[in-house]
Coordinates of C-alpha atoms and ligand atoms in Angstrom, one line a residue:
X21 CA 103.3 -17.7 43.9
X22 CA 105.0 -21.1 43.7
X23 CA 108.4 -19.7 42.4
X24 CA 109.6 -16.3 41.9
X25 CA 113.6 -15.8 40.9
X26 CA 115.1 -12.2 40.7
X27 CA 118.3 -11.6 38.7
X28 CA 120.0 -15.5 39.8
X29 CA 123.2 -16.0 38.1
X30 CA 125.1 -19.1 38.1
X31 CA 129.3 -18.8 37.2
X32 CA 131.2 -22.0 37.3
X33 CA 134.9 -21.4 38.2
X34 CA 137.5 -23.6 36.3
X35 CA 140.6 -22.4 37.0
X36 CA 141.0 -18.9 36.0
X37 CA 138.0 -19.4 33.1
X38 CA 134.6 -18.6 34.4
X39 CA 131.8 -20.1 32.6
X40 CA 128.7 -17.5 32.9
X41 CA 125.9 -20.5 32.6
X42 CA 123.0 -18.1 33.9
X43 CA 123.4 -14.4 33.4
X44 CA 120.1 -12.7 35.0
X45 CA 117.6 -15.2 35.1
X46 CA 113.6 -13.3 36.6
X47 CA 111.2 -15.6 36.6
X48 CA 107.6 -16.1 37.9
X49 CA 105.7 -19.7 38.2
X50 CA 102.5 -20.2 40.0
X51 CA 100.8 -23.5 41.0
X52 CA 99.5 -25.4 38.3
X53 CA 101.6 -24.5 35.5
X54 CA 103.1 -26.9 32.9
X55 CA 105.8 -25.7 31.9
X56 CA 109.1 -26.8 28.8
X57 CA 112.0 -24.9 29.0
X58 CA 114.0 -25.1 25.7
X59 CA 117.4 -23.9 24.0
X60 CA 120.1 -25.1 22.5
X61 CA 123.1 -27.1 24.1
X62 CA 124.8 -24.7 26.6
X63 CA 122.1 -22.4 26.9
X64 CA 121.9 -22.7 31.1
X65 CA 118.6 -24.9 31.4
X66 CA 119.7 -27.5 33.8
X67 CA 122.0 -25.2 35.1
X68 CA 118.5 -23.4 35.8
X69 CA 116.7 -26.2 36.4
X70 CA 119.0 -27.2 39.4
X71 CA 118.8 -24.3 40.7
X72 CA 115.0 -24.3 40.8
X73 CA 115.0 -27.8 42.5
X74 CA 117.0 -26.7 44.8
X75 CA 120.0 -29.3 43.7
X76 CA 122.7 -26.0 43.8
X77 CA 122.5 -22.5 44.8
X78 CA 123.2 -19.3 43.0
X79 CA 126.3 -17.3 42.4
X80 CA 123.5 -14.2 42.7
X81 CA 120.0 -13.4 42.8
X82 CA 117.1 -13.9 44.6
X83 CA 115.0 -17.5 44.7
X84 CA 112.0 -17.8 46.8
X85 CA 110.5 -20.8 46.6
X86 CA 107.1 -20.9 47.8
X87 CA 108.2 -17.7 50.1
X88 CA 110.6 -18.9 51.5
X89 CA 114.3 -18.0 50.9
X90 CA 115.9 -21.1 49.2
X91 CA 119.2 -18.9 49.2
X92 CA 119.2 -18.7 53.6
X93 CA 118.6 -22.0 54.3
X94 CA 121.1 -24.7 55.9
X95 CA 122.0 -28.1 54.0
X96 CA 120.1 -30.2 56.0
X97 CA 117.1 -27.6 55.4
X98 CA 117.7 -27.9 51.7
X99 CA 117.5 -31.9 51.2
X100 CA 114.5 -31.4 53.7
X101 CA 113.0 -29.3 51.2
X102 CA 113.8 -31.3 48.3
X103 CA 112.6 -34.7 49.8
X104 CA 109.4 -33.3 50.9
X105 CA 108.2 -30.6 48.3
X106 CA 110.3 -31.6 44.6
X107 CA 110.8 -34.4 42.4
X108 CA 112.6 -35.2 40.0
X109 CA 112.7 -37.3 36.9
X110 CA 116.2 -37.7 34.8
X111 CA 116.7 -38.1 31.2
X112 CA 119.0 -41.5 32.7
X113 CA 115.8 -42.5 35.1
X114 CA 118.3 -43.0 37.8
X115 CA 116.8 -45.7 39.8
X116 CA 119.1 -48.1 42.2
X117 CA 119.6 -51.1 39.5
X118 CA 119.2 -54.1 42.4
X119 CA 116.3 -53.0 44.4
X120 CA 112.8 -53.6 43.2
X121 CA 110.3 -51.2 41.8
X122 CA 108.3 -51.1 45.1
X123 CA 111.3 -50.3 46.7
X124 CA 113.1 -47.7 44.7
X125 CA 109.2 -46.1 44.8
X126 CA 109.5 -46.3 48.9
X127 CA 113.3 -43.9 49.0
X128 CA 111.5 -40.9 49.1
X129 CA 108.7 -42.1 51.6
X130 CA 111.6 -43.4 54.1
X131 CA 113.6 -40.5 53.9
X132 CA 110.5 -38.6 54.7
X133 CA 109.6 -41.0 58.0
X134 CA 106.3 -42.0 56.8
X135 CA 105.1 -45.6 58.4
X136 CA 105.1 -48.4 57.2
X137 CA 101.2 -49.4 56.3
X138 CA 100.8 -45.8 54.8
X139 CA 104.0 -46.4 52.9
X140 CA 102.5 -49.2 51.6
X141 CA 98.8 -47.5 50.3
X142 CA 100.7 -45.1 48.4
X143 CA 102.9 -47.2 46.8
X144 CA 100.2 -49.5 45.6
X145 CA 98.5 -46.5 44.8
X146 CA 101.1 -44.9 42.8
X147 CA 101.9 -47.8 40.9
X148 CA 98.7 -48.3 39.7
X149 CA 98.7 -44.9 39.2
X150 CA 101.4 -45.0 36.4
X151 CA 100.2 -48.2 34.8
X152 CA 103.5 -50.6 37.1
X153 CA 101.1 -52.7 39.6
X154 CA 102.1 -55.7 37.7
X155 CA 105.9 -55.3 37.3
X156 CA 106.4 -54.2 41.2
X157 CA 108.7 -56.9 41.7
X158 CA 110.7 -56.4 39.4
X159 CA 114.0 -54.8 39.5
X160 CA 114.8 -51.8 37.0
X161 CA 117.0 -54.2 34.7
X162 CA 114.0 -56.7 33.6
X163 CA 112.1 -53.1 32.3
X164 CA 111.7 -51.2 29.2
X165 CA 113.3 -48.1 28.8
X166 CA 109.7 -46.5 29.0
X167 CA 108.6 -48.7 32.0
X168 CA 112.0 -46.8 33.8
X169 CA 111.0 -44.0 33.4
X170 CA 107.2 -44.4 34.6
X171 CA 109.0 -46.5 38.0
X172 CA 111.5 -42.4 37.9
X173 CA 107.6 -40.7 37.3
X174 CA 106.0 -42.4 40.2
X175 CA 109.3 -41.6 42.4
X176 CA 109.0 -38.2 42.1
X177 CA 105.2 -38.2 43.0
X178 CA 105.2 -40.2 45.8
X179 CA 105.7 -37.6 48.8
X180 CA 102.9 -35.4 46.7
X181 CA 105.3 -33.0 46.0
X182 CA 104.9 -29.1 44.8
X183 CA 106.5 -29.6 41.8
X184 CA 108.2 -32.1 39.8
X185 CA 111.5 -31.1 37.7
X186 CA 112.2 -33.4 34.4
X187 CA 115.4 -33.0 32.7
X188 CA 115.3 -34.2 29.1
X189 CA 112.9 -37.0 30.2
X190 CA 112.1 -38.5 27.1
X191 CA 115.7 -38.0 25.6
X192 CA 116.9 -42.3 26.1
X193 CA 113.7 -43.1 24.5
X194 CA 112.7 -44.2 21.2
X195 CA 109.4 -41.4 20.0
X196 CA 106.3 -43.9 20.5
X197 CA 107.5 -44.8 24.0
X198 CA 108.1 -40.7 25.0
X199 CA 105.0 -40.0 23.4
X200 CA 103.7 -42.5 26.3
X201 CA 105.4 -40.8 28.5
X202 CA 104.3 -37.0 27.4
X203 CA 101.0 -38.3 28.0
X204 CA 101.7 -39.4 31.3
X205 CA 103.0 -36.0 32.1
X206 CA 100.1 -34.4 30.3
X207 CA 97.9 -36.4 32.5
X208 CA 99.7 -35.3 36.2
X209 CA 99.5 -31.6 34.6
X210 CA 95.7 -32.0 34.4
X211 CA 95.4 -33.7 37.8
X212 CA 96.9 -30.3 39.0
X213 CA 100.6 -31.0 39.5
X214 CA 103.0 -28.3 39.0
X215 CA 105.4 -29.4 36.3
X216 CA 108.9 -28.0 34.7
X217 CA 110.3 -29.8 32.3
X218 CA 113.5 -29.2 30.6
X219 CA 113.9 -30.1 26.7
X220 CA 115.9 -29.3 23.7
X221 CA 112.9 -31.3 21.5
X222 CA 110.1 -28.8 20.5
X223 CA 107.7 -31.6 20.0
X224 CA 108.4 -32.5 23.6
X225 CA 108.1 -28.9 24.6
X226 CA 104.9 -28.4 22.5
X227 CA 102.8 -30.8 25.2
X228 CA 103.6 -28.1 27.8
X229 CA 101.3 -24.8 28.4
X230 CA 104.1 -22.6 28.8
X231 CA 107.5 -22.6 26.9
X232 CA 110.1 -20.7 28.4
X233 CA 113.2 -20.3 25.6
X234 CA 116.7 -19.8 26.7
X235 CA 120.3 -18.5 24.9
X236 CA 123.7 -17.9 26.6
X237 CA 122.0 -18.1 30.0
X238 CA 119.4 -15.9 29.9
X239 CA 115.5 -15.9 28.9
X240 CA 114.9 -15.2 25.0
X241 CA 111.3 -15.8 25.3
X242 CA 108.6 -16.8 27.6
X243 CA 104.9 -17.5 26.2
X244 CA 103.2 -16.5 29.7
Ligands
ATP18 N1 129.7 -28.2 36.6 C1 130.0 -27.3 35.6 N2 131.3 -26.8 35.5 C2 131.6 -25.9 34.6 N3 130.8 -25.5 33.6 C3 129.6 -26.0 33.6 C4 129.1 -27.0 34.5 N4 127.8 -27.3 34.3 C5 127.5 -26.6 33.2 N5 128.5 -25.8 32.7 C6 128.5 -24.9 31.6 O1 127.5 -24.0 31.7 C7 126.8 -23.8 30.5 C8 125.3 -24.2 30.6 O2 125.3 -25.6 30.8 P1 123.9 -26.4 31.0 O3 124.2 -27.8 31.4 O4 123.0 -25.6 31.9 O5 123.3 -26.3 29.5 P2 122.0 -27.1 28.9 O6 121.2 -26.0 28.3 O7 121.4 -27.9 29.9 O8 122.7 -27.9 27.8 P3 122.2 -29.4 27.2 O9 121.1 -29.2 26.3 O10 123.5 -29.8 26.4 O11 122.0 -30.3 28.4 C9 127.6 -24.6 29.5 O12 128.5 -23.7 28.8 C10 128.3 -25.6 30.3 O13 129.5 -26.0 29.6
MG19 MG1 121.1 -30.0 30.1

């Protein structure tokens, strides 16, 4: 099993108000699944969805993330384990605005230690891989809104990870170019990627295998 949470709960503390954004949230993903989470505004899925990508930890619960207990381990374990087995693509692509494509591709790979020459082959590769070999000197301001968010798509593939997370990731674009991008994801699903996407579209969601609906911070349905 990929992921398996037991009752997590996340309050956020503003003062004396607590916000109950996740109230009991069990959940079971295995390898290979393709998955939307949906709701309404303010339902908890990022708030979920950051928890599963190990961005924050719970107020409660239980999160085991291939095995192993996300909950127990130290900071420096934690961006270890994001680097190396998650990524992540963001309804704001959030790529650094002044460094090239090639290089905002390589982050991941650096943080990670890889050499150079192999950093190289699997940039190339990945590019190609998204349809960017031809725009991989470019920086992120002389792109399209959908060629951002393929440079954000190839980012979070780079260290091969064991899932990728996308909030909203088709949410800045206009419907032809997300439709591109759907198909992109539809295409990483099939090469066997694990993939959780968060989305308040149900178009969007409808490209995923599994839909996993949420209200008030808890799960209202799940199609598994
Ligand atoms: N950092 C925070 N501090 C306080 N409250 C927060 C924080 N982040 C989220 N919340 C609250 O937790 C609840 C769930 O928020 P969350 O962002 O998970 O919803 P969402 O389903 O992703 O909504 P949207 O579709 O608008 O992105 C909301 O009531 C929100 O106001
Ligand atoms: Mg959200």
């Amino acid at each position: 099993m990929l992921i398996q949470t037991e009752n997590l709960t996340r309050h956020y503390t503003i003062g004396t108000y607590v916000v109950q954004a996740l109230r009991g949230v069990s959940l079971a993903i295995e390898n290979g699944e393709y998955i939307a989470i949906t709701g309404p505004s303010g339902s908890g899925k990022s708030t979920l969805m950051h928890l599963l990508g190990c961005l924050d930890l719970p107020t409660s619960g239980k999160y085991l993330l291939s095995n192993t207990d996300v909950t127990s381990l130290s900071d420096l374990e934690l961006s270890r384990l994001r680097n190396q087995s998650i990524g992540f693509v963001f309804q704001t692509f959030n790529l650094l605005p002044r460094v090239t494509v090639m290089k905002n591709v390589e982050l991941p790979l650096l943080y990670a230690g890889i050499d150079s020459r192999i950093r190289n082959e699997k940039i190339e590769a990945i590019l190609e891989r998204v349809g960017l070999a031809h725009r991989k000197t470019h920086c992120p301001n002389e792109l399209s809104g959908g060629e951002m968010q393929r440079v954000a798509v190839a980012r979070a593939l780079i260290n091969n990870p064991q899932v990728v997370f996308a909030d909203e990731p088709t949410g800045n674009l206009d419907s032809k170019t997300g439709k591109e991008i759907m198909t992109l994801f539809n295409e990483i699903a099939q090469e066997g990627n694990t993939i959780i996407l968060v989305t308040h579209d149900p178009n969007i969601a409808g490209y995923a295998r599994r839909q996993i609906k949420m209200l008030d911070g808890q799960i209202l349905e799940d199609t598994k």
